[in-house]
Amino acid sequence: WQAGSYSVTPERLPGWGGKTVLQAALGVKHGVLLTEDGEVYSFGTLPWRSEPAEICPSSPILENALVGQYVVTVASGSFHSGAVTESGVVYMWGENSAGQCAVANQQYVPEPNPVNISDSETSSLLAVRILQLACGEEHTLALSISREIWAWGTGCQLGLITTAFPVTKPQKVEHLAGRVVLQVACGAFHSLALVQCLPSQDLKPVPERCNQCSQLLITMTDKEDHVIISDSHCCPLGVTLSESQAENQASTAISPSTETLDNQGEVFENTLVENDLPVATDTNVGNVQTTGGDAISSQQDIMGTTEISSARNVPSYPDTQAVNEYMQKLSDHSVRENSENGEKPVPSQVPAKFYNIKVFLELRKVMNFYSTAPCEPGTQAGSSSIGPEGLKDSREEQVKQESMQGKKSSSLVDIREEESEGGSRRLSLPGLLSQVSPRLLRKAARVKTRTVVLTPTYSGEADALLPSLRTEVWTWGKGKEGQLGHGDVLPRLQPLCVKCLDGKEVIYLEAGGYHSLALTAKSQVYSWGSNTFGQLGHYDFPTTVPRLVNSENGVWSVAAGQDYSLFLVDTEDFQPGLYYSGRQDPAEGDNLPENHSGTKTPVLLSCSKLGYISRVTAGKDSYLALVDKNVMGYIASLHELATTERRFYSKLSDIKSQILRPLLIDSTSQCLLQEVASRFSKLCYLIGQHGASLSSFLHGIKEARSLVILKHASLFLDSYTEQVSSPVSCSISAGLFCQGEHDFLNKNQELLQDLSEVNDENTQLMEILNTLFFLPIRRLHNYAKVLLKLATCFEVTSPEYQKLQDSSSCYESLALHLGRKRKEAEYTLGFWKTFPGKMTDSLRKPERRLLCESSNRALSLQHAGRFSVNWFILFNDALVHAQVRQIPHFYLIKPSVCIKNIVILNGLKITTPEEQFTLISSTPQEKTKWLRAISQAVDQRQEPPISRSAKYTFYKDPRLKDATYDGRWLSGKPHGRGVLKWPDGKMYSGMFRNGLEDGIPNKALNKEDHYVGHWKEGKMCGQGVYSYASGEVFEGCFQDNMRHGHGLLRSGKLTSSSPSMFIGQWVMDKKAGYGVFDDITRGEKYMGMWQDDVCQGNGVVVTQFGLYYEGNFHLNKMMGNGVLLSEDDTIYEGEFSDDWTLSGKGTLTMPNGDYIEGYFSGEWGSGIKITGTYFKPSLYEMINKTCCGFISRKLGNLAVSADEKWKAVFDECWRQLGCENPGQGEVWKAWDNIAVALTTSRRQHRDSPETLSRSHTQTLESLEFIPQHVGAFSVEKYDDIKKYLIKACDTPLHPLGRLVETLVAVYRMTYVGVGANRRLLQEAVKEIKSYLKRIFQLVRFLFPELPEEGSTIPLSAPLPMERKSFCTGNYVVTSSGLLLPVLLPRLYPPLFMLYALDNDREEDIYWECVLRLNKQADIALLGFLGVLPTTKDACFASAVECLQQISTTFTPSDKLKVIQQTFEEISQSVLASLQEDFLWSMDDLFPVFLYVVLRARIRNLGSEVHLIEDLMDPYLQHGEQGIMFTTLKACYYQIQREKLN
């Protein structure tokens, strides 16, 4: 079409070849087309093209520079164009005089040129991907994938903080950084952005002062009899002219015909002041001149707003009539005078004080009229025929509407008050109410209504899939025509929010030349800006704020041209209609071609023959429409779906605002109604989102599989189900709408009938209301119908057909299901009305449904009395047994109830968790009816399963009274996994069997005590963790609710810093047997025997001060024979009577060998009384007593033997294998127990949050298979056993792994901390050897074919050197060789620490010698040691590196391998040097090995040597490795004696 006439017949685009066009964009004289294959074509006048033939092409030409780039969107400015590719790259071409194509110093860009957009804040090398493009006359905006705006070009419409134009490098609009921008639009010289609202938690607190001008945002003025509080701050943000420019332009812009009102300047604008500055008679407001509609403000205007007042020139009027006459005269004179001169009305001065509050509204109208008069550019055109009186009346009416719609905006002029909620934001106007009494003021300002917010809660899923309706409109740029919508004509440098569009649910913005359009989800359009030709769709003034376009039909798409607008609306036959509003060019032959006129209201264009218009685009002199071909009715069905959805949203919005909101305001019982409103509002919001989504869908490719209603059907099904379930519940509560609510409904019954489309006047009020609430069910039927229509457009075998058919069935099934729910609700409501009374009132609940009742006496209780009257009422959650003059008895109908059919008696046997009874029916038909009804109530199906899940609260059982169980049931008893909670907070979560706790729970809690562990027959039995209220924590074995077996007890408030800790054996809740007690407070550790919770028998005590005691204990005291050893090696052997108290005969041996024999009494360290003989030993005796062996022989004799330690740990392992005593049991049963334990543990871990790793799972699966050994035992079978043990000990789920884990824990508990005492080394070594012996016994039980300790295995093939023993041809089986690789790495840290402490003195001497000798060079050191190297480089570096690895190994066998490999490296080095075979002698080998040991610098070599010596296999001592180890040991002692000359 050609713009300027709505009667012209549309024409096809000349020269277009017929490709499908997805999008079009128009400029002033050119346009671009985007095809479905991603190609871009240009048409019209293209002056930037390089070829003359392409400047004015006869048909659209392909943009070759974009060939190969799949373009997804295009945009056109006045004289330039842009495109965005699938990868997010922007291409620009056309006129570039203002930098709008992002190219510097170039008038035209002839071909599409890529624009580099990069963010320096993130990565300057990474390009920013763009989603959408918008072009103005001299600027371009781009919306990135991160929802940020980038701008380039010239002018304040860029929104950038810069004065250097043009901007050719895209820059980010920082003012909107951090906000989610949904869309951008560009007018000629202004910009618009649609921004998602911030979530409520992200809203920042309002600052006290303005960030721009530092003025107070909230002001309070104290008057004589009232206080004015205002939050309408006016900030001068956006004025682009500097002070000097304003003065220069102001001086040249004064009209010669202007009349002045005072000596200092002419006043054209007046603003209602919010902060009530004091009245000054000689104060001038400032100068504001208008030239061509541009508002130029001086610096005085920028600083703030003032009020016009002059008390000395204003007469006082005692009554209302005088005031009215004065105001009428003043307004008439002003309007008439200015209309005669052809100018806008000039405001006069306004009186400062009035004494009657009744003139309040009229005065505000007049003041608004004068203040807005100069700001309306639309009054200069198209209004010459309006008389002065008509102009005044229309002005006042427009000002009234403005005050009702506009909201405050941060500007200098045209500030309006908000009255949309029925009350004024301000309490008064400045200077008007000073003489009014406080009573009248309070009455005038009293809020009449209560505001109820029905905004739905934030739905992340819906907002992620559908367009958001919580939006704001931000504008910036030039505003001389009011196109920014802030209520003024000032420009804005930065984006500013249009407050009056908040909450309007704007979904799309369109910018024309000098006007703007905003499309809402309710199919309404708001317009503002230039209205010279009626392009806003209305003739309301002022046009500086958004106003609603009057449209009979809903608008779903808009387009804005230079001076006209297009509206695509919904029609009755679902075919879009196109309306035109704007410039109307004169007809042919008109003598005044410049006398343009415009449309008063939007005019429908005759385009019904075109078909289904999907998109319209507007330029300067032409507009273009894209039309879809309605193949097989596919497009028609899509438009039907979209149109009905938008209309449905409008209806739901009307119900919400006109029915629910007033009901909530007047309701006295809002609980249930609030739930209805909340769910209704949530569904309403979803429908609005879907309607907006369908509008966008119609603009695109329109693939059926992309429909949100198909892709995310669950979102709609869930929302509809949730919404309908609420009114179903509320319809049961007959008393929900009472008194006030019924009054409102009765007054608005006609409105209810219109909304519900009920034509019968006799329909009851509740039925109409239910019809309204159940409208979503009808909508579900419509979904199914339209989806079925769409399915018929595809082949039956296509996936689209199947998907549409399935979705249609889903929506239809849900509609039928919800319809049945509605009937159930109505049936229940009828029951409440039929049987009113206190009893039924007590049963009434919104969610309760009636299934069956026996008022016809068809059901009775077995063994009931002859004259008893039994009434059974079956609800969906309870079976009520009501009797005359008795309280009705409840039987909760849950899946916990078990029902049995008794055929002979026509009866039903019902078993509840705490009761059992039988119901007798009168006929078999009645029995079938009740059986089906109870089964449905139990599990919502015809035949409920025997085992099912349910929740039940006990009320009879003393142990479980008031406890709630939620879990599996079997035959009316808890059976399976479940959770049991008591009112006091105690909780059990785990397995149940026949109504009792059994198995391994996840957790069991109490406010005071906590238990997590195994249960059996309702008692704690097996492994568990019990946390006591006192702070103690026990972790170990239980039996019959008592600690029994091995366990760990931590005492103290904080586990990490417990005052004491005990680990050992328990018998019947008491310590008994061997255990270790660590008294952290006293710094002592006891390792010995216990009985009845006290130390009794042999034991060892070590302290943090180095004292060591071993001996007898009685009732927690050292009593009897014992040995006490101090840190300085002083030894006392004798009798004790108390802790550290010597009493009786004994011997005290000094560190130098002297000793005293006699009687001792006193506490050690506090003075001891001695009666005895002092002995000075001979030289031979002194040597024996001062050596280390003497002390070692004294220790260990009175301690607990290693085999007696931790017997409970090993006994528990034997029990897990099915053996009552060690070694007594059947092997096959033990393997079965292992398999069962592993399988059970895997299932438990699978159900628990801690998932097993894949490798751990594979290990468990391999351990479930029993190793099979057939035939003679061989080394290969031995290796298989070794591999199995390594796997078994790696997982605590295996009995052997559990055993090793426990042994490691007790070993570290014993020998860490205070237990790290060098006197305990001998005990620690003995304990490890005992572990090996007892674990080897377990292994031989599981593998009976394994030979005994020390046996040999014949070799079927030669073995590596390390496996050979001194018995040639055989391999020796030892417990250390089989188990030390598994056990010792876990025990190595505490064990090696004891070795280091015990050899501390020797190590210091050794290390000092090593450091001293290593100061020499290699050749000198070799010479010193007696080695004569043949070459200078023979330093044995490889051997040194090899020997250093001895510190990285754990087991003696691994360390011996390192020593053996070191000798081999030495031999290889010497062989390479001599170039011939040789035979080592010890005299030659020892010096070389000594050199290697020195250079290796092994820090704790003595500890390594002693560890190997203590734990190595005995058969290796006389073999090759034994000799090599002896050499290393000799080197260690030799180094301590080496001295340099």
mmCIF file of C-alpha atoms in Angstrom, residues 1217 1228 1230-1242 1252 1254-1268 1279-1298 1342-1343 1382 1386:
data_model
loop_
_atom_site.group_PDB
_atom_site.id
_atom_site.type_symbol
_atom_site.label_atom_id
_atom_site.label_comp_id
_atom_site.label_asym_id
_atom_site.label_seq_id
_atom_site.Cartn_x
_atom_site.Cartn_y
_atom_site.Cartn_z
ATOM 1 C CA LEU A 1217 30.945 -65.369 58.321
ATOM 2 C CA TRP A 1228 30.091 -72.544 51.891
ATOM 3 C CA ALA A 1230 30.600 -68.197 55.050
ATOM 4 C CA TRP A 1231 30.777 -67.448 51.329
ATOM 5 C CA ASP A 1232 26.981 -67.177 51.154
ATOM 6 C CA ASN A 1233 27.026 -64.674 54.012
ATOM 7 C CA ILE A 1234 29.681 -62.645 52.200
ATOM 8 C CA ALA A 1235 27.602 -62.576 49.007
ATOM 9 C CA VAL A 1236 24.460 -61.574 50.911
ATOM 10 C CA ALA A 1237 26.300 -58.822 52.793
ATOM 11 C CA LEU A 1238 27.730 -57.370 49.573
ATOM 12 C CA THR A 1239 24.422 -57.496 47.704
ATOM 13 C CA THR A 1240 22.523 -55.901 50.606
ATOM 14 C CA SER A 1241 25.112 -53.167 50.950
ATOM 15 C CA ARG A 1242 24.964 -52.404 47.222
ATOM 16 C CA LEU A 1252 29.049 -45.534 44.470
ATOM 17 C CA ARG A 1254 31.802 -47.136 38.793
ATOM 18 C CA SER A 1255 35.091 -48.735 39.885
ATOM 19 C CA HIS A 1256 33.710 -49.392 43.389
ATOM 20 C CA THR A 1257 30.591 -50.962 41.892
ATOM 21 C CA GLN A 1258 32.679 -53.213 39.643
ATOM 22 C CA THR A 1259 34.786 -54.241 42.659
ATOM 23 C CA LEU A 1260 31.675 -55.241 44.608
ATOM 24 C CA GLU A 1261 30.324 -57.196 41.653
ATOM 25 C CA SER A 1262 33.585 -59.132 41.308
ATOM 26 C CA LEU A 1263 33.663 -59.891 45.053
ATOM 27 C CA GLU A 1264 30.199 -61.464 44.891
ATOM 28 C CA PHE A 1265 31.635 -64.385 42.900
ATOM 29 C CA ILE A 1266 33.182 -67.149 45.029
ATOM 30 C CA PRO A 1267 36.736 -68.060 43.897
ATOM 31 C CA GLN A 1268 36.928 -71.681 42.752
ATOM 32 C CA ASP A 1279 48.277 -64.939 43.429
ATOM 33 C CA ASP A 1280 44.501 -65.151 42.862
ATOM 34 C CA ILE A 1281 43.927 -65.277 46.616
ATOM 35 C CA LYS A 1282 46.231 -62.308 47.063
ATOM 36 C CA LYS A 1283 44.328 -60.278 44.454
ATOM 37 C CA TYR A 1284 41.000 -61.183 46.063
ATOM 38 C CA LEU A 1285 42.236 -60.047 49.466
ATOM 39 C CA ILE A 1286 43.387 -56.717 48.047
ATOM 40 C CA LYS A 1287 39.892 -56.095 46.591
ATOM 41 C CA ALA A 1288 38.112 -57.314 49.721
ATOM 42 C CA CYS A 1289 40.133 -55.080 52.028
ATOM 43 C CA ASP A 1290 39.543 -52.039 49.838
ATOM 44 C CA THR A 1291 35.821 -51.931 50.588
ATOM 45 C CA PRO A 1292 34.306 -51.783 54.112
ATOM 46 C CA LEU A 1293 31.222 -53.569 52.753
ATOM 47 C CA HIS A 1294 33.143 -56.868 52.750
ATOM 48 C CA PRO A 1295 33.589 -58.543 56.180
ATOM 49 C CA LEU A 1296 37.378 -58.651 55.710
ATOM 50 C CA GLY A 1297 37.388 -55.039 54.582
ATOM 51 C CA ARG A 1298 35.318 -54.073 57.607
ATOM 52 C CA LEU A 1342 37.836 -69.138 53.563
ATOM 53 C CA PHE A 1343 40.476 -70.812 51.383
ATOM 54 C CA VAL A 1382 47.308 -54.895 52.440
ATOM 55 C CA ARG A 1386 47.392 -48.265 56.432
#
